[in-house]
Structures are given as structure tokens and as C-alpha cells.
Amino acid sequence: SNMLLSIPPSALGVALISILPLPCLVLLYSLSVAIFLRAWYDTPFLGSSKSSLWPCVTIGATWLAYATAEAHVLATYFPPRGLSPSEYVDLNSGTAAPFLFCSTAAATSLVSLRLLAYLRRRYVDGPDPVRKLRDFYRASGRSEWDIAQHFRGKTIVVTGANAGIGRSAARELLGLGAHVVFACRSEARGREAMAWCCEEVSQEAFRVRCRRSRTKFAGGVEDPMEEVRGRVHFVPLDLSSIDSVKSCAETHIPALPIFSGEGRNKSEPKIDVLIMNAGLMMAEQRTCANGWEMCVGCNHLGHFLLANLLASWVVPNGKIVTVSSSTHHLISEDDVPAVLADPMCSNRRYTTFGQYAVSKLFNLYFASHLPKVHRHVRSYVVHPGLVRTNVVKNMSALMRMGDMLAGPVLGTLQKHPTKGCRSILHCVLLGETGSVLDGMEGRGEYYANSALGWRSVASMNEEVRLRVYELIFYGSSFATYYFFTFCFLQYALKVWNMSKELVGTKKK
């Protein structure tokens, strides 16, 4: 301690400033990501042995950098025995000691930057299923041309594709070669999103064609833009209106050229994937024309009716992907009976996040019971993560201001919409890469960050809960898989029947 006190503060300060900032930043960011994602049930970051390793690594790197800086300063001001300070300085000036210090500082900075990029890419953005698909095709000796040929003719319907993760998912699926139907409330914004997707995909196709010296695009035409425009379609859909949903499913979608063209058998199913993405969050309680509470109506009931009307159009083993949210954890098991008794919040206290959580919990129940009613479809439910979208537009002015002020910080922990659609794409592409778990049944599994995630206790019955605890207690590596594949939700049938009554499809 006496030695440290005799060192000029400026010398130690310069040494520490040269090495410590980036390792400290990595340490702070890794712990922030771990706590943030764990708090929102986005991914079991601290619960995974591999993921929890990185905070430990950054802590070690920070102290190593500190020790290196301190050792350099001590060696400079307190030379080894037998050498005077002037001799030691003359001996080391321009040689090993300064070089070692500078190289340590540079290496520490590079490793820290690498760790920052890895943490962002792996835990915030999540794995890229499209890249995984392309790597799988390359490994098997095939190219992007083969991917486009495989997806050519597939039809995918995306609700709320005019903005946010819906638009990003539509753009990626369009880039793979599928026909994409944009089901949106606003035709102007829907067609604007279609134009943007076509431009993005055609530019990518042109780059691929130039790089691989292709004379034609995957569709067999010279102009990529012309081919891409032939694969985008628009249908009007207002999920808060029963008439609009019925018109979309019974009139607009059957009238699309891809369904009503020559040589098409109208009795055959034609939809490969239905992505129910559209949703909203309301600051104040509002009622739509059908008498539904707006949040539950748009987020759950509209999609419930649409899925049941289009189920007969879905091909055997086709997929219905429902976008939910980890906010369903806000509803405890004790709250569920009261919520089922008053889903429209007529007598309950309305809160922005509370009613939004109710609608997302209903999404879980619906997705879990769907394959029991329509046995030919595979059902998946997705938490896209904490994505920075315009979902705050309907929040109170105070919450919008807080979101704006905290934006620079939250932006480092939240996903961009282009990354927020990855869990959706992961479910869409299950079974396309030959993985062992890709053959799962599709009985309402809940995905977060492109992996099976933790759903709330309110969505389990006692028997399933005890089974899960038993599996986890005995250390089964398949505990999470069994948990979500074979989970039967005790309230799913009640929510299903309640929804049928509210949309007017249950027989009296």
C-alpha cells in the first residue's frame, strides 16, 4: 500500500485508462443483458451453464487488465533489485516493457470488443435461422438457387405485415422464394411495406446473381424485381371487426391469383404457413364495434376467428405460428379464474400491461388447444423478444416520453425488428434443416430467442408442473422439451369455448 501511495496518481491513472474501460464496459453490458433478459423471461441466460460463463469471463478479464496496468506502473517506479531507477528506465525505454504494456492494452481492447459483439449477436439478437438454413444447404452441396426452388409455390400469410417484425418476417420469407400474403388493416401502409420488401429482396437477388454469374433469378426470369412482385399479395384485414375477418378469409384470400388461377383445384388446401403477428397495446380501455375490448379483440379474438376460418386451407402438417409475449407472466395462476370470468375487463381494473398480458396468455391457451381441434396443423407460439417497434404509440404520453429518454440505453438491450422476427422464422423453418428436434409434433410449443422458452405457471396444470419439477430435479437434459411438447393447459378448453361464444361461432 505504501508503494502504491508513492506512485504519482497521473501515472496509475493513465495506465488504468489505457486498459480498463473496455473490459469494464463488457462486464457491465454482460451483466445488464443477463439481468434484463432474465427479468423479461426472454432467455434463461443465467440459468444456462454456457451463457453464465461470459459474465465470469469478463470479470476475470477486467481484473487481469487491472493487474497488468498496476504491474506495469509498479515495475516502472519500483525497478528490480540491483538496478537504479535511471538504469531500469534506460534499460527498458523503447524495448520490452513499453511494448508489452501496449500490446496487452491492444489485445485487451480487441478481446473486449469481440465479446461485446458476441453478447449482442448471441443473446440479444439471437440465432439466425435463415443463415442456418443456408449453411445447411451449402453443407449438403446445394445453393441459394435450390432454396428458392424449394420454397417456390409455398404460400405464407402474415397478419400485421405492414410494420415491425411482421414486415421483417415477410421480407425474409419473400427472400427465400415463397409467396407472401400481406394481411393488413391499412392498404396504403401495407402496399408501402410490400414495395419496400420487393426492393430489398430484388437488390439481394441481383447481388447473388452477379456474385454467382447467374443469368436468371430463381424464378426463371431476367428481372428480379418482376419475379418478386409476382410473389407479394395484399388482402385487407381489420382484426377488431368480425365482418372484416370473415371477408378476408372467405372472399379476399380465395380470390388471390395464386389460389384462383387456372389448373388450381379449389378443394385442395393451399396455405403452408399462417403467421398471426398483428397486435396492439392500449393505454386506455376502448371497445371496438363488436363490443370487444380492443386489446383482447385484436390480439386474440380476431386471430382466433381467422385461424378457424383458414384452418381448412392449411396444408397437412402446415404451420400456424401465433406471436405472444413474455408479459403473460404478469398473470398469476390465482388471477386466471377472474380473467376468464371477465375477459373484456368490464368489472376488473384496466391497466395497459395487465390487459395486454391477458391477451397474450389467451394466445398461449389458443395455440395449445388448436392442434386438438384441427389435427392436420402444427401450432407454435412465439415470444419475439424485447423488440424496439412502434408498439408504444398507443401508450400514455408519460410512458412514451420515458421510452424516448431511455431509448439510447434500451436500444443496446432490445432487438431491432429485423432481428425480432427470428423466433418466428425459426418456427416456420422447423423441419427444413434435418435437425433431430425439428420433427417435434407442433402442439403449441412456446419459443423465445429461437429456443424453447419458459412459460408461466398459470399455463400449467398441477400434474404437468410436478412432472417438470421431477425432470429438472433429476437433471434431465430433455426437461424443457418434455415440458413444452406434452404440456396440457388446464384452462385451454375454457378459453377456446369462451372465444367461440364471443366471435359467434359456437352452436347454441
mmCIF file with all atom_site columns, N, CA and C in Angstrom, residues 84-128:
data_model
loop_
_atom_site.group_PDB
_atom_site.id
_atom_site.type_symbol
_atom_site.label_atom_id
_atom_site.label_alt_id
_atom_site.label_comp_id
_atom_site.label_asym_id
_atom_site.label_entity_id
_atom_site.label_seq_id
_atom_site.pdbx_PDB_ins_code
_atom_site.Cartn_x
_atom_site.Cartn_y
_atom_site.Cartn_z
_atom_site.occupancy
_atom_site.B_iso_or_equiv
_atom_site.pdbx_formal_charge
_atom_site.auth_seq_id
_atom_site.auth_comp_id
_atom_site.auth_asym_id
_atom_site.auth_atom_id
_atom_site.pdbx_PDB_model_num
ATOM 1   N N  . SER A 1 84  ? 19.159  0.770   -10.503 1.00 0.00 ? 84  SER A N  1
ATOM 2   C CA . SER A 1 84  ? 18.627  2.058   -10.081 1.00 0.00 ? 84  SER A CA 1
ATOM 3   C C  . SER A 1 84  ? 17.489  2.446   -11.010 1.00 0.00 ? 84  SER A C  1
ATOM 4   N N  . PRO A 1 85  ? 16.621  3.349   -10.561 1.00 0.00 ? 85  PRO A N  1
ATOM 5   C CA . PRO A 1 85  ? 15.514  3.755   -11.441 1.00 0.00 ? 85  PRO A CA 1
ATOM 6   C C  . PRO A 1 85  ? 15.969  4.265   -12.799 1.00 0.00 ? 85  PRO A C  1
ATOM 7   N N  . SER A 1 86  ? 17.061  5.035   -12.800 1.00 0.00 ? 86  SER A N  1
ATOM 8   C CA . SER A 1 86  ? 17.540  5.571   -14.083 1.00 0.00 ? 86  SER A CA 1
ATOM 9   C C  . SER A 1 86  ? 18.057  4.461   -14.977 1.00 0.00 ? 86  SER A C  1
ATOM 10  N N  . GLU A 1 87  ? 18.766  3.469   -14.364 1.00 0.00 ? 87  GLU A N  1
ATOM 11  C CA . GLU A 1 87  ? 19.260  2.350   -15.165 1.00 0.00 ? 87  GLU A CA 1
ATOM 12  C C  . GLU A 1 87  ? 18.108  1.512   -15.719 1.00 0.00 ? 87  GLU A C  1
ATOM 13  N N  . TYR A 1 88  ? 17.089  1.308   -14.870 1.00 0.00 ? 88  TYR A N  1
ATOM 14  C CA . TYR A 1 88  ? 15.949  0.496   -15.314 1.00 0.00 ? 88  TYR A CA 1
ATOM 15  C C  . TYR A 1 88  ? 15.196  1.181   -16.446 1.00 0.00 ? 88  TYR A C  1
ATOM 16  N N  . VAL A 1 89  ? 15.005  2.503   -16.315 1.00 0.00 ? 89  VAL A N  1
ATOM 17  C CA . VAL A 1 89  ? 14.319  3.249   -17.374 1.00 0.00 ? 89  VAL A CA 1
ATOM 18  C C  . VAL A 1 89  ? 15.126  3.212   -18.650 1.00 0.00 ? 89  VAL A C  1
ATOM 19  N N  . ASP A 1 90  ? 16.475  3.406   -18.522 1.00 0.00 ? 90  ASP A N  1
ATOM 20  C CA . ASP A 1 90  ? 17.314  3.357   -19.716 1.00 0.00 ? 90  ASP A CA 1
ATOM 21  C C  . ASP A 1 90  ? 17.292  1.980   -20.351 1.00 0.00 ? 90  ASP A C  1
ATOM 22  N N  . LEU A 1 91  ? 17.248  0.952   -19.490 1.00 0.00 ? 91  LEU A N  1
ATOM 23  C CA . LEU A 1 91  ? 17.277  -0.417  -19.994 1.00 0.00 ? 91  LEU A CA 1
ATOM 24  C C  . LEU A 1 91  ? 16.002  -0.785  -20.745 1.00 0.00 ? 91  LEU A C  1
ATOM 25  N N  . ASN A 1 92  ? 14.845  -0.268  -20.253 1.00 0.00 ? 92  ASN A N  1
ATOM 26  C CA . ASN A 1 92  ? 13.556  -0.685  -20.813 1.00 0.00 ? 92  ASN A CA 1
ATOM 27  C C  . ASN A 1 92  ? 12.937  0.313   -21.767 1.00 0.00 ? 92  ASN A C  1
ATOM 28  N N  . SER A 1 93  ? 13.491  1.523   -21.829 1.00 0.00 ? 93  SER A N  1
ATOM 29  C CA . SER A 1 93  ? 12.889  2.510   -22.729 1.00 0.00 ? 93  SER A CA 1
ATOM 30  C C  . SER A 1 93  ? 13.022  2.046   -24.165 1.00 0.00 ? 93  SER A C  1
ATOM 31  N N  . GLY A 1 94  ? 11.881  1.998   -24.840 1.00 0.00 ? 94  GLY A N  1
ATOM 32  C CA . GLY A 1 94  ? 11.880  1.620   -26.256 1.00 0.00 ? 94  GLY A CA 1
ATOM 33  C C  . GLY A 1 94  ? 12.030  0.133   -26.482 1.00 0.00 ? 94  GLY A C  1
ATOM 34  N N  . THR A 1 95  ? 12.009  -0.700  -25.426 1.00 0.00 ? 95  THR A N  1
ATOM 35  C CA . THR A 1 95  ? 12.182  -2.139  -25.634 1.00 0.00 ? 95  THR A CA 1
ATOM 36  C C  . THR A 1 95  ? 10.984  -2.920  -25.116 1.00 0.00 ? 95  THR A C  1
ATOM 37  N N  . ALA A 1 96  ? 11.220  -3.949  -24.299 1.00 0.00 ? 96  ALA A N  1
ATOM 38  C CA . ALA A 1 96  ? 10.182  -4.929  -23.990 1.00 0.00 ? 96  ALA A CA 1
ATOM 39  C C  . ALA A 1 96  ? 9.044   -4.381  -23.143 1.00 0.00 ? 96  ALA A C  1
ATOM 40  N N  . ALA A 1 97  ? 9.360   -3.617  -22.077 1.00 0.00 ? 97  ALA A N  1
ATOM 41  C CA . ALA A 1 97  ? 8.309   -3.201  -21.151 1.00 0.00 ? 97  ALA A CA 1
ATOM 42  C C  . ALA A 1 97  ? 7.233   -2.349  -21.813 1.00 0.00 ? 97  ALA A C  1
ATOM 43  N N  . PRO A 1 98  ? 7.575   -1.271  -22.489 1.00 0.00 ? 98  PRO A N  1
ATOM 44  C CA . PRO A 1 98  ? 6.525   -0.497  -23.172 1.00 0.00 ? 98  PRO A CA 1
ATOM 45  C C  . PRO A 1 98  ? 5.770   -1.316  -24.226 1.00 0.00 ? 98  PRO A C  1
ATOM 46  N N  . PHE A 1 99  ? 6.510   -2.170  -24.937 1.00 0.00 ? 99  PHE A N  1
ATOM 47  C CA . PHE A 1 99  ? 5.858   -2.984  -25.965 1.00 0.00 ? 99  PHE A CA 1
ATOM 48  C C  . PHE A 1 99  ? 4.856   -3.953  -25.341 1.00 0.00 ? 99  PHE A C  1
ATOM 49  N N  . LEU A 1 100 ? 5.283   -4.575  -24.206 1.00 0.00 ? 100 LEU A N  1
ATOM 50  C CA . LEU A 1 100 ? 4.385   -5.500  -23.528 1.00 0.00 ? 100 LEU A CA 1
ATOM 51  C C  . LEU A 1 100 ? 3.130   -4.795  -23.033 1.00 0.00 ? 100 LEU A C  1
ATOM 52  N N  . PHE A 1 101 ? 3.326   -3.607  -22.472 1.00 0.00 ? 101 PHE A N  1
ATOM 53  C CA . PHE A 1 101 ? 2.168   -2.864  -21.961 1.00 0.00 ? 101 PHE A CA 1
ATOM 54  C C  . PHE A 1 101 ? 1.220   -2.477  -23.097 1.00 0.00 ? 101 PHE A C  1
ATOM 55  N N  . CYS A 1 102 ? 1.772   -1.950  -24.177 1.00 0.00 ? 102 CYS A N  1
ATOM 56  C CA . CYS A 1 102 ? 0.930   -1.526  -25.310 1.00 0.00 ? 102 CYS A CA 1
ATOM 57  C C  . CYS A 1 102 ? 0.232   -2.714  -25.965 1.00 0.00 ? 102 CYS A C  1
ATOM 58  N N  . SER A 1 103 ? 0.959   -3.825  -26.115 1.00 0.00 ? 103 SER A N  1
ATOM 59  C CA . SER A 1 103 ? 0.347   -4.998  -26.737 1.00 0.00 ? 103 SER A CA 1
ATOM 60  C C  . SER A 1 103 ? -0.753  -5.579  -25.851 1.00 0.00 ? 103 SER A C  1
ATOM 61  N N  . THR A 1 104 ? -0.548  -5.538  -24.521 1.00 0.00 ? 104 THR A N  1
ATOM 62  C CA . THR A 1 104 ? -1.586  -6.005  -23.598 1.00 0.00 ? 104 THR A CA 1
ATOM 63  C C  . THR A 1 104 ? -2.829  -5.132  -23.693 1.00 0.00 ? 104 THR A C  1
ATOM 64  N N  . ALA A 1 105 ? -2.610  -3.819  -23.733 1.00 0.00 ? 105 ALA A N  1
ATOM 65  C CA . ALA A 1 105 ? -3.742  -2.894  -23.858 1.00 0.00 ? 105 ALA A CA 1
ATOM 66  C C  . ALA A 1 105 ? -4.502  -3.138  -25.155 1.00 0.00 ? 105 ALA A C  1
ATOM 67  N N  . ALA A 1 106 ? -3.771  -3.321  -26.274 1.00 0.00 ? 106 ALA A N  1
ATOM 68  C CA . ALA A 1 106 ? -4.425  -3.548  -27.569 1.00 0.00 ? 106 ALA A CA 1
ATOM 69  C C  . ALA A 1 106 ? -5.178  -4.877  -27.579 1.00 0.00 ? 106 ALA A C  1
ATOM 70  N N  . ALA A 1 107 ? -4.535  -5.932  -27.039 1.00 0.00 ? 107 ALA A N  1
ATOM 71  C CA . ALA A 1 107 ? -5.179  -7.251  -27.033 1.00 0.00 ? 107 ALA A CA 1
ATOM 72  C C  . ALA A 1 107 ? -6.430  -7.239  -26.156 1.00 0.00 ? 107 ALA A C  1
ATOM 73  N N  . THR A 1 108 ? -6.334  -6.582  -24.997 1.00 0.00 ? 108 THR A N  1
ATOM 74  C CA . THR A 1 108 ? -7.491  -6.495  -24.104 1.00 0.00 ? 108 THR A CA 1
ATOM 75  C C  . THR A 1 108 ? -8.642  -5.757  -24.779 1.00 0.00 ? 108 THR A C  1
ATOM 76  N N  . SER A 1 109 ? -8.336  -4.695  -25.511 1.00 0.00 ? 109 SER A N  1
ATOM 77  C CA . SER A 1 109 ? -9.367  -3.924  -26.204 1.00 0.00 ? 109 SER A CA 1
ATOM 78  C C  . SER A 1 109 ? -10.024 -4.758  -27.304 1.00 0.00 ? 109 SER A C  1
ATOM 79  N N  . LEU A 1 110 ? -9.215  -5.485  -28.074 1.00 0.00 ? 110 LEU A N  1
ATOM 80  C CA . LEU A 1 110 ? -9.764  -6.295  -29.156 1.00 0.00 ? 110 LEU A CA 1
ATOM 81  C C  . LEU A 1 110 ? -10.647 -7.419  -28.617 1.00 0.00 ? 110 LEU A C  1
ATOM 82  N N  . VAL A 1 111 ? -10.191 -8.088  -27.555 1.00 0.00 ? 111 VAL A N  1
ATOM 83  C CA . VAL A 1 111 ? -10.989 -9.158  -26.958 1.00 0.00 ? 111 VAL A CA 1
ATOM 84  C C  . VAL A 1 111 ? -12.289 -8.604  -26.391 1.00 0.00 ? 111 VAL A C  1
ATOM 85  N N  . SER A 1 112 ? -12.207 -7.418  -25.776 1.00 0.00 ? 112 SER A N  1
ATOM 86  C CA . SER A 1 112 ? -13.403 -6.806  -25.206 1.00 0.00 ? 112 SER A CA 1
ATOM 87  C C  . SER A 1 112 ? -14.420 -6.456  -26.280 1.00 0.00 ? 112 SER A C  1
ATOM 88  N N  . LEU A 1 113 ? -13.953 -5.885  -27.393 1.00 0.00 ? 113 LEU A N  1
ATOM 89  C CA . LEU A 1 113 ? -14.854 -5.551  -28.493 1.00 0.00 ? 113 LEU A CA 1
ATOM 90  C C  . LEU A 1 113 ? -15.476 -6.810  -29.089 1.00 0.00 ? 113 LEU A C  1
ATOM 91  N N  . ARG A 1 114 ? -14.659 -7.859  -29.169 1.00 0.00 ? 114 ARG A N  1
ATOM 92  C CA . ARG A 1 114 ? -15.170 -9.128  -29.685 1.00 0.00 ? 114 ARG A CA 1
ATOM 93  C C  . ARG A 1 114 ? -16.261 -9.680  -28.772 1.00 0.00 ? 114 ARG A C  1
ATOM 94  N N  . LEU A 1 115 ? -16.037 -9.594  -27.460 1.00 0.00 ? 115 LEU A N  1
ATOM 95  C CA . LEU A 1 115 ? -17.027 -10.064 -26.504 1.00 0.00 ? 115 LEU A CA 1
ATOM 96  C C  . LEU A 1 115 ? -18.312 -9.244  -26.585 1.00 0.00 ? 115 LEU A C  1
ATOM 97  N N  . LEU A 1 116 ? -18.176 -7.927  -26.752 1.00 0.00 ? 116 LEU A N  1
ATOM 98  C CA . LEU A 1 116 ? -19.358 -7.082  -26.892 1.00 0.00 ? 116 LEU A CA 1
ATOM 99  C C  . LEU A 1 116 ? -20.196 -7.503  -28.092 1.00 0.00 ? 116 LEU A C  1
ATOM 100 N N  . ALA A 1 117 ? -19.520 -7.717  -29.233 1.00 0.00 ? 117 ALA A N  1
ATOM 101 C CA . ALA A 1 117 ? -20.229 -8.128  -30.443 1.00 0.00 ? 117 ALA A CA 1
ATOM 102 C C  . ALA A 1 117 ? -20.875 -9.500  -30.258 1.00 0.00 ? 117 ALA A C  1
ATOM 103 N N  . TYR A 1 118 ? -20.171 -10.410 -29.590 1.00 0.00 ? 118 TYR A N  1
ATOM 104 C CA . TYR A 1 118 ? -20.711 -11.753 -29.382 1.00 0.00 ? 118 TYR A CA 1
ATOM 105 C C  . TYR A 1 118 ? -21.945 -11.719 -28.478 1.00 0.00 ? 118 TYR A C  1
ATOM 106 N N  . LEU A 1 119 ? -21.874 -10.964 -27.399 1.00 0.00 ? 119 LEU A N  1
ATOM 107 C CA . LEU A 1 119 ? -23.007 -10.874 -26.474 1.00 0.00 ? 119 LEU A CA 1
ATOM 108 C C  . LEU A 1 119 ? -24.237 -10.306 -27.167 1.00 0.00 ? 119 LEU A C  1
ATOM 109 N N  . ARG A 1 120 ? -24.015 -9.273  -27.969 1.00 0.00 ? 120 ARG A N  1
ATOM 110 C CA . ARG A 1 120 ? -25.132 -8.676  -28.705 1.00 0.00 ? 120 ARG A CA 1
ATOM 111 C C  . ARG A 1 120 ? -25.706 -9.665  -29.708 1.00 0.00 ? 120 ARG A C  1
ATOM 112 N N  . ARG A 1 121 ? -24.842 -10.318 -30.467 1.00 0.00 ? 121 ARG A N  1
ATOM 113 C CA . ARG A 1 121 ? -25.303 -11.209 -31.528 1.00 0.00 ? 121 ARG A CA 1
ATOM 114 C C  . ARG A 1 121 ? -25.953 -12.469 -30.982 1.00 0.00 ? 121 ARG A C  1
ATOM 115 N N  . ARG A 1 122 ? -25.370 -13.042 -29.917 1.00 0.00 ? 122 ARG A N  1
ATOM 116 C CA . ARG A 1 122 ? -25.840 -14.336 -29.430 1.00 0.00 ? 122 ARG A CA 1
ATOM 117 C C  . ARG A 1 122 ? -27.054 -14.229 -28.524 1.00 0.00 ? 122 ARG A C  1
ATOM 118 N N  . TYR A 1 123 ? -27.052 -13.260 -27.610 1.00 0.00 ? 123 TYR A N  1
ATOM 119 C CA . TYR A 1 123 ? -28.083 -13.244 -26.581 1.00 0.00 ? 123 TYR A CA 1
ATOM 120 C C  . TYR A 1 123 ? -29.155 -12.182 -26.789 1.00 0.00 ? 123 TYR A C  1
ATOM 121 N N  . VAL A 1 124 ? -28.813 -11.072 -27.417 1.00 0.00 ? 124 VAL A N  1
ATOM 122 C CA . VAL A 1 124 ? -29.817 -10.039 -27.675 1.00 0.00 ? 124 VAL A CA 1
ATOM 123 C C  . VAL A 1 124 ? -30.490 -10.299 -29.019 1.00 0.00 ? 124 VAL A C  1
ATOM 124 N N  . ASP A 1 125 ? -29.691 -10.391 -30.092 1.00 0.00 ? 125 ASP A N  1
ATOM 125 C CA . ASP A 1 125 ? -30.266 -10.627 -31.419 1.00 0.00 ? 125 ASP A CA 1
ATOM 126 C C  . ASP A 1 125 ? -30.777 -12.057 -31.576 1.00 0.00 ? 125 ASP A C  1
ATOM 127 N N  . GLY A 1 126 ? -30.047 -13.023 -31.028 1.00 0.00 ? 126 GLY A N  1
ATOM 128 C CA . GLY A 1 126 ? -30.457 -14.415 -31.130 1.00 0.00 ? 126 GLY A CA 1
ATOM 129 C C  . GLY A 1 126 ? -29.949 -15.079 -32.395 1.00 0.00 ? 126 GLY A C  1
ATOM 130 N N  . PRO A 1 127 ? -30.020 -16.414 -32.474 1.00 0.00 ? 127 PRO A N  1
ATOM 131 C CA . PRO A 1 127 ? -29.549 -17.153 -33.656 1.00 0.00 ? 127 PRO A CA 1
ATOM 132 C C  . PRO A 1 127 ? -30.354 -16.781 -34.901 1.00 0.00 ? 127 PRO A C  1
ATOM 133 N N  . ASP A 1 128 ? -29.705 -16.852 -36.043 1.00 0.00 ? 128 ASP A N  1
ATOM 134 C CA . ASP A 1 128 ? -30.338 -16.507 -37.316 1.00 0.00 ? 128 ASP A CA 1
ATOM 135 C C  . ASP A 1 128 ? -30.768 -17.793 -38.028 1.00 0.00 ? 128 ASP A C  1
#
